[in-house]
């Protein structure tokens, strides 16, 4: 399966917010890398997908009490 980058607009505003979702994203099947640009006004979450879907990522983020909205390329 080819890897692709997925991007999401989030409300992960700071390091503490990112830390709350870190273990879930680190342990999710289908994610090889991820990061959040908290300096961007849209708090962009970038995922290097190895098979995980946008819906699965949104669900992970929502379970932690945050929002994630896919950004169309």
Short mmCIF file of N, CA, C and O in Angstrom, two decimals:
data_model
loop_
_atom_site.label_atom_id
_atom_site.label_comp_id
_atom_site.label_asym_id
_atom_site.label_seq_id
_atom_site.Cartn_x
_atom_site.Cartn_y
_atom_site.Cartn_z
N UNK A 1 0.85 -1.19 0.00
CA UNK A 1 0.00 0.00 0.00
C UNK A 1 0.88 1.23 0.00
O UNK A 1 1.85 1.31 0.74
N UNK A 2 0.54 2.20 -0.83
CA UNK A 2 1.36 3.40 -0.90
C UNK A 2 1.02 4.34 0.24
O UNK A 2 -0.12 4.38 0.71
N UNK A 3 2.01 5.06 0.70
CA UNK A 3 1.75 6.02 1.77
C UNK A 3 1.30 7.34 1.15
O UNK A 3 1.68 7.68 0.05
N UNK A 4 0.45 8.04 1.88
CA UNK A 4 0.03 9.35 1.43
C UNK A 4 -0.14 10.25 2.64
O UNK A 4 -0.37 9.78 3.75
N UNK A 5 0.01 11.55 2.39
CA UNK A 5 -0.16 12.51 3.47
C UNK A 5 -1.60 12.96 3.54
O UNK A 5 -2.21 13.30 2.53
N UNK A 6 -2.14 12.94 4.75
CA UNK A 6 -3.49 13.44 5.01
C UNK A 6 -3.34 14.65 5.91
O UNK A 6 -2.52 14.65 6.83
N UNK A 7 -4.14 15.69 5.66
CA UNK A 7 -4.07 16.88 6.50
C UNK A 7 -5.45 17.21 7.06
O UNK A 7 -6.47 17.02 6.40
N UNK A 8 -5.45 17.71 8.29
CA UNK A 8 -6.68 18.02 9.01
C UNK A 8 -6.54 19.37 9.71
O UNK A 8 -5.51 19.67 10.29
N UNK A 9 -7.61 20.13 9.66
CA UNK A 9 -7.72 21.35 10.46
C UNK A 9 -8.21 20.90 11.83
O UNK A 9 -9.19 20.16 11.93
N UNK A 10 -7.50 21.31 12.89
CA UNK A 10 -7.85 20.84 14.24
C UNK A 10 -7.97 22.02 15.20
O UNK A 10 -7.72 23.16 14.85
N UNK A 11 -8.31 21.69 16.44
CA UNK A 11 -8.26 22.66 17.52
C UNK A 11 -7.25 22.23 18.59
O UNK A 11 -7.43 22.47 19.77
N UNK A 12 -6.17 21.57 18.14
CA UNK A 12 -5.06 21.17 19.03
C UNK A 12 -4.15 22.39 19.17
O UNK A 12 -3.25 22.60 18.40
N UNK A 13 -4.43 23.22 20.18
CA UNK A 13 -3.81 24.54 20.29
C UNK A 13 -2.41 24.58 20.87
O UNK A 13 -1.68 25.54 20.66
N UNK A 14 -2.03 23.58 21.66
CA UNK A 14 -0.76 23.68 22.38
C UNK A 14 -0.16 22.29 22.60
O UNK A 14 -0.75 21.28 22.25
N UNK A 15 1.00 22.27 23.20
CA UNK A 15 1.68 21.02 23.47
C UNK A 15 0.88 20.08 24.36
O UNK A 15 0.92 18.86 24.17
N UNK A 16 0.13 20.61 25.31
CA UNK A 16 -0.68 19.76 26.18
C UNK A 16 -1.79 19.08 25.39
O UNK A 16 -2.11 17.92 25.63
N UNK A 17 -2.39 19.82 24.45
CA UNK A 17 -3.43 19.23 23.61
C UNK A 17 -2.85 18.10 22.76
O UNK A 17 -3.43 17.03 22.66
N UNK A 18 -1.70 18.37 22.17
CA UNK A 18 -1.03 17.37 21.33
C UNK A 18 -0.68 16.14 22.16
O UNK A 18 -0.86 15.01 21.72
N UNK A 19 -0.21 16.37 23.38
CA UNK A 19 0.16 15.25 24.26
C UNK A 19 -1.03 14.35 24.56
O UNK A 19 -0.87 13.14 24.72
N UNK A 20 -2.24 14.92 24.61
CA UNK A 20 -3.43 14.12 24.91
C UNK A 20 -3.77 13.13 23.80
O UNK A 20 -4.37 12.09 24.05
N UNK A 21 -3.41 13.46 22.56
CA UNK A 21 -3.71 12.56 21.44
C UNK A 21 -2.49 11.74 21.02
O UNK A 21 -2.61 10.83 20.21
N UNK A 22 -1.33 12.05 21.57
CA UNK A 22 -0.07 11.45 21.12
C UNK A 22 -0.07 9.94 21.17
O UNK A 22 0.25 9.28 20.18
N UNK A 23 -0.42 9.34 22.30
CA UNK A 23 -0.32 7.88 22.41
C UNK A 23 -1.29 7.19 21.46
O UNK A 23 -0.96 6.16 20.88
N UNK A 24 -2.47 7.78 21.27
CA UNK A 24 -3.45 7.17 20.36
C UNK A 24 -2.94 7.21 18.92
O UNK A 24 -3.09 6.23 18.19
N UNK A 25 -2.35 8.34 18.51
CA UNK A 25 -1.83 8.44 17.15
C UNK A 25 -0.57 7.58 16.98
O UNK A 25 -0.38 6.94 15.95
N UNK A 26 0.28 7.56 18.01
CA UNK A 26 1.49 6.74 17.95
C UNK A 26 1.17 5.26 17.80
O UNK A 26 1.90 4.52 17.16
N UNK A 27 0.07 4.82 18.43
CA UNK A 27 -0.27 3.40 18.47
C UNK A 27 -1.30 2.98 17.41
O UNK A 27 -1.65 1.81 17.32
N UNK A 28 -1.78 3.92 16.63
CA UNK A 28 -2.79 3.60 15.61
C UNK A 28 -2.16 2.85 14.44
O UNK A 28 -1.10 3.24 13.95
N UNK A 29 -2.79 1.77 14.03
CA UNK A 29 -2.32 1.04 12.84
C UNK A 29 -2.56 1.90 11.62
O UNK A 29 -3.62 2.49 11.47
N UNK A 30 -1.57 1.98 10.75
CA UNK A 30 -1.74 2.70 9.51
C UNK A 30 -1.17 4.10 9.52
O UNK A 30 -1.31 4.84 8.55
N UNK A 31 -0.52 4.51 10.63
CA UNK A 31 0.14 5.81 10.69
C UNK A 31 1.63 5.58 10.85
O UNK A 31 2.07 4.94 11.80
N UNK A 32 2.42 6.11 9.91
CA UNK A 32 3.87 5.96 10.04
C UNK A 32 4.51 7.20 10.67
O UNK A 32 5.51 7.08 11.36
N UNK A 33 3.93 8.37 10.44
CA UNK A 33 4.41 9.62 11.04
C UNK A 33 3.24 10.56 11.20
O UNK A 33 2.28 10.48 10.44
N UNK A 34 3.36 11.51 12.14
CA UNK A 34 2.36 12.56 12.27
C UNK A 34 2.96 13.74 12.98
O UNK A 34 3.94 13.62 13.70
N UNK A 35 2.39 14.91 12.73
CA UNK A 35 2.78 16.09 13.51
C UNK A 35 1.67 17.13 13.42
O UNK A 35 0.82 17.09 12.54
N UNK A 36 1.69 18.07 14.38
CA UNK A 36 0.71 19.15 14.42
C UNK A 36 1.48 20.46 14.38
O UNK A 36 2.41 20.66 15.16
N UNK A 37 1.08 21.33 13.46
CA UNK A 37 1.67 22.67 13.38
C UNK A 37 0.82 23.61 14.23
O UNK A 37 -0.16 24.19 13.74
N UNK A 38 1.16 23.76 15.51
CA UNK A 38 0.38 24.60 16.41
C UNK A 38 0.62 26.09 16.15
O UNK A 38 -0.12 26.92 16.66
N UNK A 39 1.63 26.43 15.33
CA UNK A 39 1.86 27.83 14.99
C UNK A 39 0.95 28.29 13.86
O UNK A 39 0.73 29.48 13.69
N UNK A 40 0.39 27.36 13.10
CA UNK A 40 -0.55 27.69 12.03
C UNK A 40 -1.91 28.00 12.65
O UNK A 40 -2.34 27.31 13.58
N UNK A 41 -2.60 29.01 12.13
CA UNK A 41 -3.90 29.39 12.71
C UNK A 41 -4.93 28.26 12.63
O UNK A 41 -5.85 28.20 13.44
N UNK A 42 -4.77 27.34 11.67
CA UNK A 42 -5.69 26.20 11.53
C UNK A 42 -5.21 24.96 12.28
O UNK A 42 -5.86 23.92 12.21
N UNK A 43 -4.08 25.06 12.99
CA UNK A 43 -3.55 23.93 13.79
C UNK A 43 -3.53 22.65 12.97
O UNK A 43 -4.18 21.66 13.28
N UNK A 44 -2.76 22.66 11.88
CA UNK A 44 -2.78 21.58 10.90
C UNK A 44 -2.12 20.30 11.42
O UNK A 44 -0.96 20.31 11.82
N UNK A 45 -2.88 19.23 11.41
CA UNK A 45 -2.39 17.89 11.73
C UNK A 45 -2.06 17.21 10.40
O UNK A 45 -2.93 17.11 9.53
N UNK A 46 -0.82 16.79 10.25
CA UNK A 46 -0.40 16.07 9.05
C UNK A 46 -0.08 14.63 9.44
O UNK A 46 0.67 14.39 10.37
N UNK A 47 -0.69 13.70 8.73
CA UNK A 47 -0.52 12.27 8.98
C UNK A 47 0.09 11.64 7.74
O UNK A 47 -0.40 11.84 6.64
N UNK A 48 1.15 10.86 7.92
CA UNK A 48 1.66 10.03 6.83
C UNK A 48 0.94 8.69 6.97
O UNK A 48 1.23 7.89 7.86
N UNK A 49 -0.04 8.49 6.09
CA UNK A 49 -0.92 7.33 6.18
C UNK A 49 -0.30 6.13 5.48
O UNK A 49 0.18 6.22 4.36
N UNK A 50 -0.37 5.00 6.16
CA UNK A 50 0.01 3.72 5.58
C UNK A 50 -1.23 2.83 5.58
O UNK A 50 -1.16 1.65 5.88
N UNK A 51 -2.38 3.44 5.28
CA UNK A 51 -3.61 2.67 5.20
C UNK A 51 -4.74 3.14 6.09
O UNK A 51 -5.88 2.72 5.92
N UNK A 52 -4.47 4.00 7.06
CA UNK A 52 -5.55 4.49 7.92
C UNK A 52 -6.39 5.49 7.12
O UNK A 52 -5.89 6.20 6.26
N UNK A 53 -7.69 5.52 7.40
CA UNK A 53 -8.59 6.40 6.67
C UNK A 53 -8.77 7.73 7.40
O UNK A 53 -8.49 7.84 8.60
N UNK A 54 -9.25 8.72 6.67
CA UNK A 54 -9.54 10.03 7.27
C UNK A 54 -10.56 9.87 8.40
O UNK A 54 -10.41 10.48 9.45
N UNK A 55 -11.58 9.06 8.18
CA UNK A 55 -12.62 8.86 9.20
C UNK A 55 -12.04 8.26 10.48
O UNK A 55 -12.45 8.65 11.58
N UNK A 56 -11.11 7.32 10.34
CA UNK A 56 -10.51 6.71 11.53
C UNK A 56 -9.71 7.75 12.32
O UNK A 56 -9.73 7.75 13.56
N UNK A 57 -9.02 8.63 11.63
CA UNK A 57 -8.24 9.67 12.31
C UNK A 57 -9.16 10.65 13.02
O UNK A 57 -8.93 11.00 14.18
N UNK A 58 -10.23 11.08 12.33
CA UNK A 58 -11.19 12.00 12.95
C UNK A 58 -11.77 11.36 14.22
O UNK A 58 -11.90 12.04 15.25
N UNK A 59 -12.07 10.08 14.18
CA UNK A 59 -12.62 9.38 15.34
C UNK A 59 -11.63 9.37 16.51
O UNK A 59 -12.00 9.62 17.65
N UNK A 60 -10.36 9.11 16.22
CA UNK A 60 -9.32 9.12 17.27
C UNK A 60 -9.27 10.49 17.95
O UNK A 60 -9.24 10.59 19.18
N UNK A 61 -9.25 11.54 17.15
CA UNK A 61 -9.14 12.89 17.69
C UNK A 61 -10.40 13.26 18.49
O UNK A 61 -10.31 13.82 19.59
N UNK A 62 -11.58 12.91 17.96
CA UNK A 62 -12.83 13.23 18.65
C UNK A 62 -12.95 12.51 19.99
O UNK A 62 -13.50 13.06 20.94
N UNK A 63 -12.45 11.27 20.07
CA UNK A 63 -12.51 10.52 21.32
C UNK A 63 -11.75 11.23 22.43
O UNK A 63 -12.04 11.03 23.61
N UNK A 64 -10.77 12.05 22.06
CA UNK A 64 -9.98 12.79 23.04
C UNK A 64 -10.55 14.17 23.31
O UNK A 64 -9.96 14.97 24.03
N UNK A 65 -11.69 14.48 22.69
CA UNK A 65 -12.36 15.75 22.96
C UNK A 65 -11.95 16.90 22.05
O UNK A 65 -12.22 18.06 22.37
N UNK A 66 -11.33 16.59 20.94
CA UNK A 66 -10.89 17.63 20.01
C UNK A 66 -11.59 17.46 18.67
O UNK A 66 -12.24 16.45 18.41
N UNK A 67 -11.42 18.46 17.81
CA UNK A 67 -12.01 18.42 16.48
C UNK A 67 -10.94 18.20 15.43
O UNK A 67 -9.82 18.68 15.58
N UNK A 68 -11.30 17.51 14.37
CA UNK A 68 -10.41 17.32 13.22
C UNK A 68 -11.28 17.31 11.97
O UNK A 68 -12.26 16.56 11.90
N UNK A 69 -10.93 18.15 11.03
CA UNK A 69 -11.68 18.26 9.78
C UNK A 69 -10.73 18.06 8.62
O UNK A 69 -9.75 18.79 8.48
N UNK A 70 -10.98 17.04 7.77
CA UNK A 70 -10.08 16.79 6.65
C UNK A 70 -9.97 18.01 5.73
O UNK A 70 -10.95 18.71 5.50
N UNK A 71 -8.77 18.25 5.25
CA UNK A 71 -8.51 19.31 4.29
C UNK A 71 -8.33 18.65 2.93
O UNK A 71 -7.48 17.79 2.77
N UNK A 72 -9.14 19.06 1.97
CA UNK A 72 -9.04 18.50 0.62
C UNK A 72 -7.82 19.09 -0.08
O UNK A 72 -7.54 20.27 0.05
N UNK A 73 -7.12 18.22 -0.81
CA UNK A 73 -5.94 18.71 -1.53
C UNK A 73 -6.35 19.21 -2.90
O UNK A 73 -7.29 18.82 -3.48
#
